[in-house]
Short mmCIF file of C-alpha atoms (C1' of nucleotides) and ligand atoms in Angstrom, two decimals:
data_model
loop_
_atom_site.label_atom_id
_atom_site.label_comp_id
_atom_site.label_asym_id
_atom_site.label_seq_id
_atom_site.Cartn_x
_atom_site.Cartn_y
_atom_site.Cartn_z
CA MET A 238 -43.62 -14.69 21.13
CA LYS A 239 -41.77 -12.65 18.58
CA THR A 240 -43.06 -12.51 15.06
CA MET A 241 -41.14 -14.79 12.74
CA HIS A 242 -39.06 -13.05 10.12
CA LYS A 243 -40.34 -13.66 6.62
CA GLU A 244 -37.72 -15.32 4.48
CA HIS A 245 -37.24 -12.82 1.71
CA PRO A 246 -36.20 -14.64 -1.43
CA LEU A 247 -33.02 -13.47 -3.01
CA THR A 248 -33.15 -11.27 -6.07
CA LYS A 249 -31.61 -12.45 -9.32
CA ASN A 250 -28.22 -10.84 -8.81
CA GLN A 251 -28.12 -11.82 -5.16
CA GLN A 252 -28.94 -15.43 -6.05
CA ILE A 253 -26.33 -15.63 -8.79
CA ILE A 254 -23.66 -14.28 -6.51
CA PHE A 255 -24.69 -16.31 -3.50
CA ASP A 256 -24.67 -19.53 -5.55
CA LEU A 257 -21.18 -18.79 -6.75
CA ILE A 258 -19.84 -18.11 -3.27
CA ASP A 259 -21.70 -21.05 -1.80
CA LYS A 260 -20.16 -23.46 -4.31
CA SER A 261 -16.67 -22.09 -3.82
CA PRO A 262 -14.41 -24.14 -1.55
CA GLU A 263 -12.67 -20.98 -0.48
CA PRO A 264 -13.55 -17.37 0.29
CA MET A 265 -14.02 -15.31 -2.85
CA LYS A 266 -12.88 -11.77 -3.51
CA ALA A 267 -15.20 -9.23 -5.06
CA TYR A 268 -13.41 -8.87 -8.36
CA SER A 269 -13.02 -12.61 -8.73
CA ILE A 270 -16.77 -12.86 -8.23
CA LEU A 271 -17.26 -10.16 -10.83
CA PHE A 272 -15.12 -12.03 -13.32
CA ASN A 273 -17.10 -15.21 -12.74
CA VAL A 274 -20.55 -13.70 -13.17
CA GLN A 275 -19.93 -11.53 -16.19
CA LYS A 276 -21.25 -14.22 -18.50
CA LYS A 277 -24.51 -13.98 -16.54
CA GLY A 278 -24.87 -10.30 -17.25
CA ILE A 279 -23.42 -8.78 -14.12
CA LYS A 280 -20.92 -6.40 -15.54
CA ALA A 281 -19.97 -3.78 -12.95
CA PRO A 282 -18.29 -3.83 -9.53
CA LEU A 283 -21.21 -2.01 -7.96
CA GLN A 284 -23.62 -4.76 -8.90
CA VAL A 285 -21.39 -7.19 -7.09
CA TYR A 286 -20.82 -5.01 -4.04
CA ARG A 287 -24.52 -4.29 -3.67
CA ALA A 288 -25.38 -7.95 -3.70
CA LEU A 289 -22.55 -8.68 -1.28
CA ASP A 290 -23.73 -5.96 1.12
CA LYS A 291 -27.22 -7.39 1.17
CA LEU A 292 -26.08 -10.99 1.55
CA VAL A 293 -23.88 -10.00 4.47
CA GLU A 294 -26.74 -8.02 6.02
CA ILE A 295 -29.10 -11.00 5.96
CA GLY A 296 -26.40 -13.38 7.12
CA LYS A 297 -26.16 -15.61 4.04
CA ILE A 298 -22.49 -14.78 3.68
CA HIS A 299 -19.78 -13.32 5.89
CA LYS A 300 -16.86 -11.09 5.11
CA ILE A 301 -13.41 -12.26 6.15
CA GLU A 302 -12.10 -8.84 7.05
CA SER A 303 -8.43 -9.66 7.13
CA ARG A 304 -8.67 -11.07 3.62
CA ASN A 305 -11.25 -8.86 1.95
CA ALA A 306 -13.08 -12.00 0.92
CA PHE A 307 -16.52 -13.50 1.29
CA ILE A 308 -17.63 -16.94 2.40
CA ALA A 309 -21.07 -18.55 2.60
CA CYS A 310 -22.42 -19.06 6.10
CA HIS A 311 -22.30 -22.66 7.19
CA ASN A 312 -24.13 -22.40 10.46
CA SER A 313 -27.46 -23.32 8.86
CA SER A 314 -28.05 -19.82 7.51
CA CYS A 315 -26.52 -18.12 10.43
CA GLN A 316 -28.75 -16.91 13.20
CA VAL A 317 -25.68 -15.02 14.19
CA ALA A 318 -24.93 -12.87 11.18
CA ASN A 319 -23.37 -10.42 13.57
CA ALA A 320 -21.43 -12.80 15.72
CA THR A 321 -18.91 -14.66 13.65
CA ALA A 322 -15.74 -16.63 14.23
CA PHE A 323 -13.33 -18.12 11.74
CA SER A 324 -10.09 -20.03 11.65
CA ILE A 325 -7.65 -19.09 8.93
CA CYS A 326 -4.64 -21.10 7.83
CA GLU A 327 -1.73 -18.79 7.23
CA VAL A 328 -0.13 -21.15 4.76
CA CYS A 329 -2.92 -22.39 2.47
CA GLU A 330 -5.47 -19.70 3.37
CA LYS A 331 -8.14 -22.27 4.16
CA VAL A 332 -10.94 -20.60 6.09
CA THR A 333 -13.42 -22.38 8.30
CA GLU A 334 -16.38 -20.95 10.14
CA ILE A 335 -16.28 -21.91 13.78
CA SER A 336 -19.55 -22.85 15.40
CA SER A 337 -18.93 -23.35 19.07
CA VAL A 338 -21.74 -22.80 21.53
CA GLY A 339 -19.20 -22.28 24.26
CA LEU A 340 -17.30 -19.64 22.33
CA SER A 341 -20.36 -17.71 21.21
CA LYS A 342 -21.81 -17.75 24.71
CA TYR A 343 -18.55 -16.56 26.18
CA LEU A 344 -18.23 -13.71 23.73
CA ALA A 345 -21.88 -12.70 23.89
CA ASN A 346 -21.58 -12.46 27.65
CA PHE A 347 -18.19 -10.81 27.71
CA LYS A 348 -18.19 -7.49 29.50
CA ASP A 349 -15.43 -4.97 29.07
CA LYS A 350 -14.05 -2.75 31.82
CA ASP A 351 -17.02 -0.43 31.58
CA GLY A 352 -19.43 -3.31 31.91
CA MET A 353 -20.33 -3.01 28.27
CA LYS A 354 -21.69 -6.08 26.49
CA TYR A 355 -21.50 -6.64 22.74
CA SER A 356 -23.94 -8.69 20.73
CA LYS A 357 -21.95 -8.14 17.59
CA TYR A 358 -18.40 -9.25 17.00
CA ASN A 359 -16.01 -10.76 14.53
CA LEU A 360 -13.21 -13.08 15.56
CA GLU A 361 -10.48 -14.39 13.29
CA PHE A 362 -8.09 -17.06 14.51
CA PHE A 363 -4.83 -17.64 12.66
CA GLY A 364 -2.71 -20.76 12.60
CA LEU A 365 -1.92 -23.82 10.53
CA CYS A 366 -4.62 -26.17 9.33
CA LYS A 367 -4.31 -29.96 9.64
CA LYS A 368 -2.77 -30.36 6.21
CA CYS A 369 -0.22 -27.64 6.66
CA ARG A 370 1.02 -28.74 10.05
CA MET B 296 18.54 -20.19 27.75
CA LYS B 297 17.61 -18.33 24.64
CA THR B 298 19.37 -15.11 23.83
CA MET B 299 17.37 -12.07 24.74
CA HIS B 300 16.03 -10.13 21.82
CA LYS B 301 17.65 -6.79 21.45
CA GLU B 302 15.18 -3.93 21.30
CA HIS B 303 15.87 -2.59 17.87
CA PRO B 304 15.25 1.11 17.82
CA LEU B 305 12.81 2.36 15.23
CA THR B 306 14.18 3.81 12.03
CA LYS B 307 13.49 7.42 11.16
CA ASN B 308 10.40 6.76 9.05
CA GLN B 309 9.06 4.22 11.52
CA GLN B 310 9.51 6.66 14.40
CA ILE B 311 7.82 9.52 12.58
CA ILE B 312 4.84 7.37 11.70
CA PHE B 313 4.61 5.70 15.08
CA ASP B 314 4.68 9.07 16.85
CA LEU B 315 1.86 10.32 14.69
CA ILE B 316 -0.33 7.27 15.30
CA ASP B 317 0.52 7.23 18.98
CA LYS B 318 -0.59 10.82 19.43
CA SER B 319 -3.81 10.32 17.50
CA PRO B 320 -6.94 9.86 19.62
CA GLU B 321 -8.41 7.66 16.92
CA PRO B 322 -7.19 5.01 14.49
CA MET B 323 -5.48 6.50 11.48
CA LYS B 324 -5.78 5.45 7.87
CA ALA B 325 -2.73 5.04 5.68
CA TYR B 326 -3.38 7.95 3.37
CA SER B 327 -4.25 10.23 6.24
CA ILE B 328 -0.91 9.29 7.76
CA LEU B 329 0.75 10.00 4.43
CA PHE B 330 -0.84 13.43 4.27
CA ASN B 331 0.34 14.23 7.78
CA VAL B 332 3.96 13.22 7.29
CA GLN B 333 4.61 14.76 3.92
CA LYS B 334 6.08 17.83 5.53
CA LYS B 335 8.63 15.49 7.15
CA GLY B 336 9.76 14.15 3.82
CA ILE B 337 7.72 10.98 3.55
CA LYS B 338 6.17 11.40 0.15
CA ALA B 339 4.95 8.06 -1.14
CA PRO B 340 2.37 5.49 0.01
CA LEU B 341 4.98 2.75 0.00
CA GLN B 342 7.05 4.54 2.58
CA VAL B 343 4.03 4.62 4.82
CA TYR B 344 2.97 1.04 4.22
CA ARG B 345 6.45 -0.27 4.82
CA ALA B 346 6.68 1.46 8.15
CA LEU B 347 3.17 0.29 9.06
CA ASP B 348 4.03 -3.30 8.19
CA LYS B 349 7.08 -3.23 10.42
CA LEU B 350 5.29 -1.51 13.29
CA VAL B 351 2.51 -4.08 13.15
CA GLU B 352 5.06 -6.88 13.02
CA ILE B 353 6.83 -5.73 16.17
CA GLY B 354 3.55 -5.01 17.95
CA LYS B 355 3.87 -1.25 18.33
CA ILE B 356 0.64 -0.71 16.44
CA HIS B 357 -2.32 -2.85 15.45
CA LYS B 358 -4.47 -2.83 12.36
CA ILE B 359 -8.22 -2.53 12.81
CA GLU B 360 -9.12 -4.81 9.97
CA SER B 361 -12.75 -3.82 9.61
CA ARG B 362 -11.73 -0.19 9.28
CA ASN B 363 -8.42 -0.37 7.43
CA ALA B 364 -6.95 1.79 10.12
CA PHE B 365 -4.04 1.67 12.54
CA ILE B 366 -3.88 2.32 16.27
CA ALA B 367 -0.99 2.35 18.71
CA CYS B 368 -0.83 -0.55 21.12
CA HIS B 369 -1.85 0.42 24.60
CA ASN B 370 -1.08 -2.79 26.40
CA SER B 371 2.38 -1.58 27.43
CA SER B 372 3.93 -2.37 24.06
CA CYS B 373 1.90 -5.43 23.54
CA GLN B 374 3.38 -8.78 24.44
CA VAL B 375 0.51 -10.05 22.41
CA ALA B 376 1.06 -8.42 19.05
CA ASN B 377 -0.73 -11.36 17.56
CA ALA B 378 -3.59 -11.64 19.99
CA THR B 379 -5.65 -8.51 19.85
CA ALA B 380 -9.14 -7.44 20.87
CA PHE B 381 -10.92 -4.17 20.27
CA SER B 382 -14.27 -2.57 20.89
CA ILE B 383 -15.60 -0.34 18.15
CA CYS B 384 -18.44 2.13 18.46
CA GLU B 385 -20.61 1.93 15.39
CA VAL B 386 -21.79 5.50 15.78
CA CYS B 387 -18.71 7.58 16.60
CA GLU B 388 -16.12 5.01 15.51
CA LYS B 389 -14.27 5.22 18.80
CA VAL B 390 -11.92 2.26 19.08
CA THR B 391 -10.53 0.90 22.32
CA GLU B 392 -8.04 -1.88 22.80
CA ILE B 393 -9.38 -4.42 25.26
CA SER B 394 -6.96 -5.88 27.73
CA SER B 395 -8.69 -8.58 29.66
CA VAL B 396 -6.69 -11.41 31.14
CA GLY B 397 -9.81 -13.54 31.19
CA LEU B 398 -10.57 -12.96 27.56
CA SER B 399 -7.05 -13.52 26.32
CA LYS B 400 -6.72 -16.68 28.38
CA TYR B 401 -10.03 -17.98 27.10
CA LEU B 402 -9.10 -17.33 23.48
CA ALA B 403 -5.54 -18.59 23.78
CA ASN B 404 -6.89 -21.83 25.21
CA PHE B 405 -9.81 -22.17 22.86
CA LYS B 406 -9.77 -25.38 20.84
CA ASP B 407 -11.84 -25.86 17.73
CA LYS B 408 -13.55 -29.11 16.72
CA ASP B 409 -10.28 -30.58 15.53
CA GLY B 410 -8.58 -29.76 18.81
CA MET B 411 -6.65 -27.00 17.14
CA LYS B 412 -5.36 -24.16 19.31
CA TYR B 413 -4.53 -20.70 18.02
CA SER B 414 -2.00 -18.38 19.54
CA LYS B 415 -2.87 -15.67 17.06
CA TYR B 416 -6.22 -14.02 16.70
CA ASN B 417 -8.00 -10.76 16.14
CA LEU B 418 -11.32 -9.95 17.76
CA GLU B 419 -13.43 -6.90 17.01
CA PHE B 420 -16.50 -6.16 19.13
CA PHE B 421 -19.12 -3.75 17.81
CA GLY B 422 -21.61 -1.72 19.78
CA LEU B 423 -22.26 1.71 21.17
CA CYS B 424 -19.78 3.48 23.38
CA LYS B 425 -20.78 5.22 26.62
CA LYS B 426 -21.29 8.57 24.96
CA CYS B 427 -23.37 7.23 22.11
CA ARG B 428 -25.75 5.15 24.22
"C1'" DT C 12 40.29 -4.65 4.25
"C1'" DT C 13 36.99 -6.56 1.14
"C1'" DA C 14 33.19 -9.07 0.08
"C1'" DC C 15 28.66 -10.16 1.11
"C1'" DA C 16 24.07 -10.35 3.25
"C1'" DT C 17 20.35 -7.88 5.31
"C1'" DG C 18 17.24 -4.38 5.85
"C1'" DG C 19 15.83 0.25 5.00
"C1'" DT C 20 14.95 4.03 1.63
"C1'" DG C 21 13.22 6.75 -2.51
"C1'" DT C 22 10.74 6.62 -6.67
"C1'" DT C 23 7.48 5.65 -10.43
"C1'" DA C 24 3.99 3.06 -11.90
"C1'" DT C 25 0.26 0.01 -11.25
"C1'" DA C 26 -2.98 -3.23 -9.01
"C1'" DT C 27 -6.80 -4.02 -5.99
"C1'" DT C 28 -10.77 -2.82 -3.35
"C1'" DA C 29 -14.75 0.07 -2.89
"C1'" DT C 30 -18.05 4.03 -3.45
"C1'" DA C 31 -20.45 8.41 -5.65
"C1'" DA C 32 -23.96 9.97 -8.49
"C1'" DC C 33 -27.82 9.54 -11.41
"C1'" DA C 34 -31.53 7.42 -14.13
"C1'" DA C 35 -34.57 3.62 -14.88
"C1'" DT C 36 -37.15 -0.38 -13.36
"C1'" DT C 37 -39.22 -3.70 -10.39
"C1'" DT C 38 -41.57 -4.98 -6.15
"C1'" DA C 39 -44.45 -4.67 -2.30
"C1'" DA C 40 -47.51 -2.08 0.47
"C1'" DA C 41 -51.16 1.20 1.43
"C1'" DT D 225 -54.03 2.39 -8.27
"C1'" DT D 226 -50.96 5.18 -6.22
"C1'" DT D 227 -46.95 5.47 -3.67
"C1'" DA D 228 -42.74 4.22 -1.30
"C1'" DA D 229 -38.90 1.27 -1.05
"C1'" DA D 230 -35.65 -1.64 -3.02
"C1'" DT D 231 -33.10 -3.14 -6.85
"C1'" DT D 232 -30.86 -2.53 -11.14
"C1'" DG D 233 -27.71 -0.61 -14.80
"C1'" DT D 234 -24.15 2.55 -15.93
"C1'" DT D 235 -20.11 5.65 -15.94
"C1'" DA D 236 -16.80 7.63 -13.40
"C1'" DT D 237 -13.86 8.02 -9.52
"C1'" DA D 238 -12.09 7.34 -4.76
"C1'" DA D 239 -9.51 4.74 -1.45
"C1'" DT D 240 -6.41 1.09 -0.26
"C1'" DA D 241 -2.31 -1.48 -1.31
"C1'" DT D 242 1.64 -3.62 -3.91
"C1'" DA D 243 5.33 -4.47 -7.87
"C1'" DA D 244 9.69 -3.43 -9.50
"C1'" DC D 245 14.04 -1.36 -9.44
"C1'" DA D 246 17.96 1.42 -7.99
"C1'" DC D 247 20.44 2.96 -4.15
"C1'" DC D 248 22.32 3.25 0.59
"C1'" DA D 249 23.54 1.95 5.42
"C1'" DT D 250 25.06 -1.39 8.63
"C1'" DG D 251 26.76 -5.59 10.38
"C1'" DT D 252 29.36 -9.84 9.67
"C1'" DA D 253 32.58 -13.15 7.63
"C1'" DA D 254 36.44 -14.28 4.85
ZN1 LIG E 537 -22.37 -17.93 9.82
ZN1 LIG E 538 -3.35 -24.93 5.50
ZN1 LIG E 539 -1.82 -4.19 21.87
ZN1 LIG E 540 -19.63 6.28 20.23
#
DNA sequence: TTACATGGTGTTATATTATAACAATTTAAA
DNA sequence: TTTAAATTGTTATAATATAACACCATGTAA
């Protein structure tokens, strides 16, 4: 059996920024995050980007690539930091993380023409959410 | 029966920029495109971005969101401008457009928890290409 | 023809997103 | 305790993208 990963606690900056993103009902952009944490002593873009990089790396948040924005993981602290799927409403910009066993199995097992398999992927679906339909 | 869409020819700027991207063996970034077309009279970022926007819209090129780069469509002038899939090598950055009937059918028919279907999506697989393995 | 709408162009300026480089400090192993 | 690794703070700058406005070309309707 594989050794369990130790749960590294977040550092101060990482915790501040994670809390903010986690509370947000929508994906947050880096400079909006910066604006919101300046009262807590985080003053420079780099401090934000460094925390974001780390949080993405450990799977606590994900980056919505098409929007340059960050959202907290809602798959119980994602086992699949590197295998993400989202739905994005093109009208109200609501973003939802998709957790479908079927989908993740299909994609994890997908082989391209060369027989190549990919454990890491990012999928973004676009459409209209319930409200906007 | 609906009127057939006329194939609007590309404008001068669009053609110049499409030709450049189409000839490139790798995805091109906007400012690299700009640099390469300045001798042809395209001098400002906006001229590039406007052409890129249009080319993306009509499906002649796709944007690789995780790389902020643009690649010509290789699915015979993509019927699926809005349903794209790519594999990306994390070492050499080689990008390949995936054209798999199985994959596109699966994704086009995928329903989320709310029964929502999405005709539009972008999927980026990450791994190592043949050479880099 | 003339008016008008649409889409493309050229231009300057500016906004937004992200990283380089360096010094200091904290943390966790060895 | 010594050392290595990670994190922080800071200033400056790079890279990506859009706003605003004037002008021009083309197609369509009055
Ligand atoms: Zn997740
Ligand atoms: Zn919506
Ligand atoms: Zn294509
Ligand atoms: Zn490679």
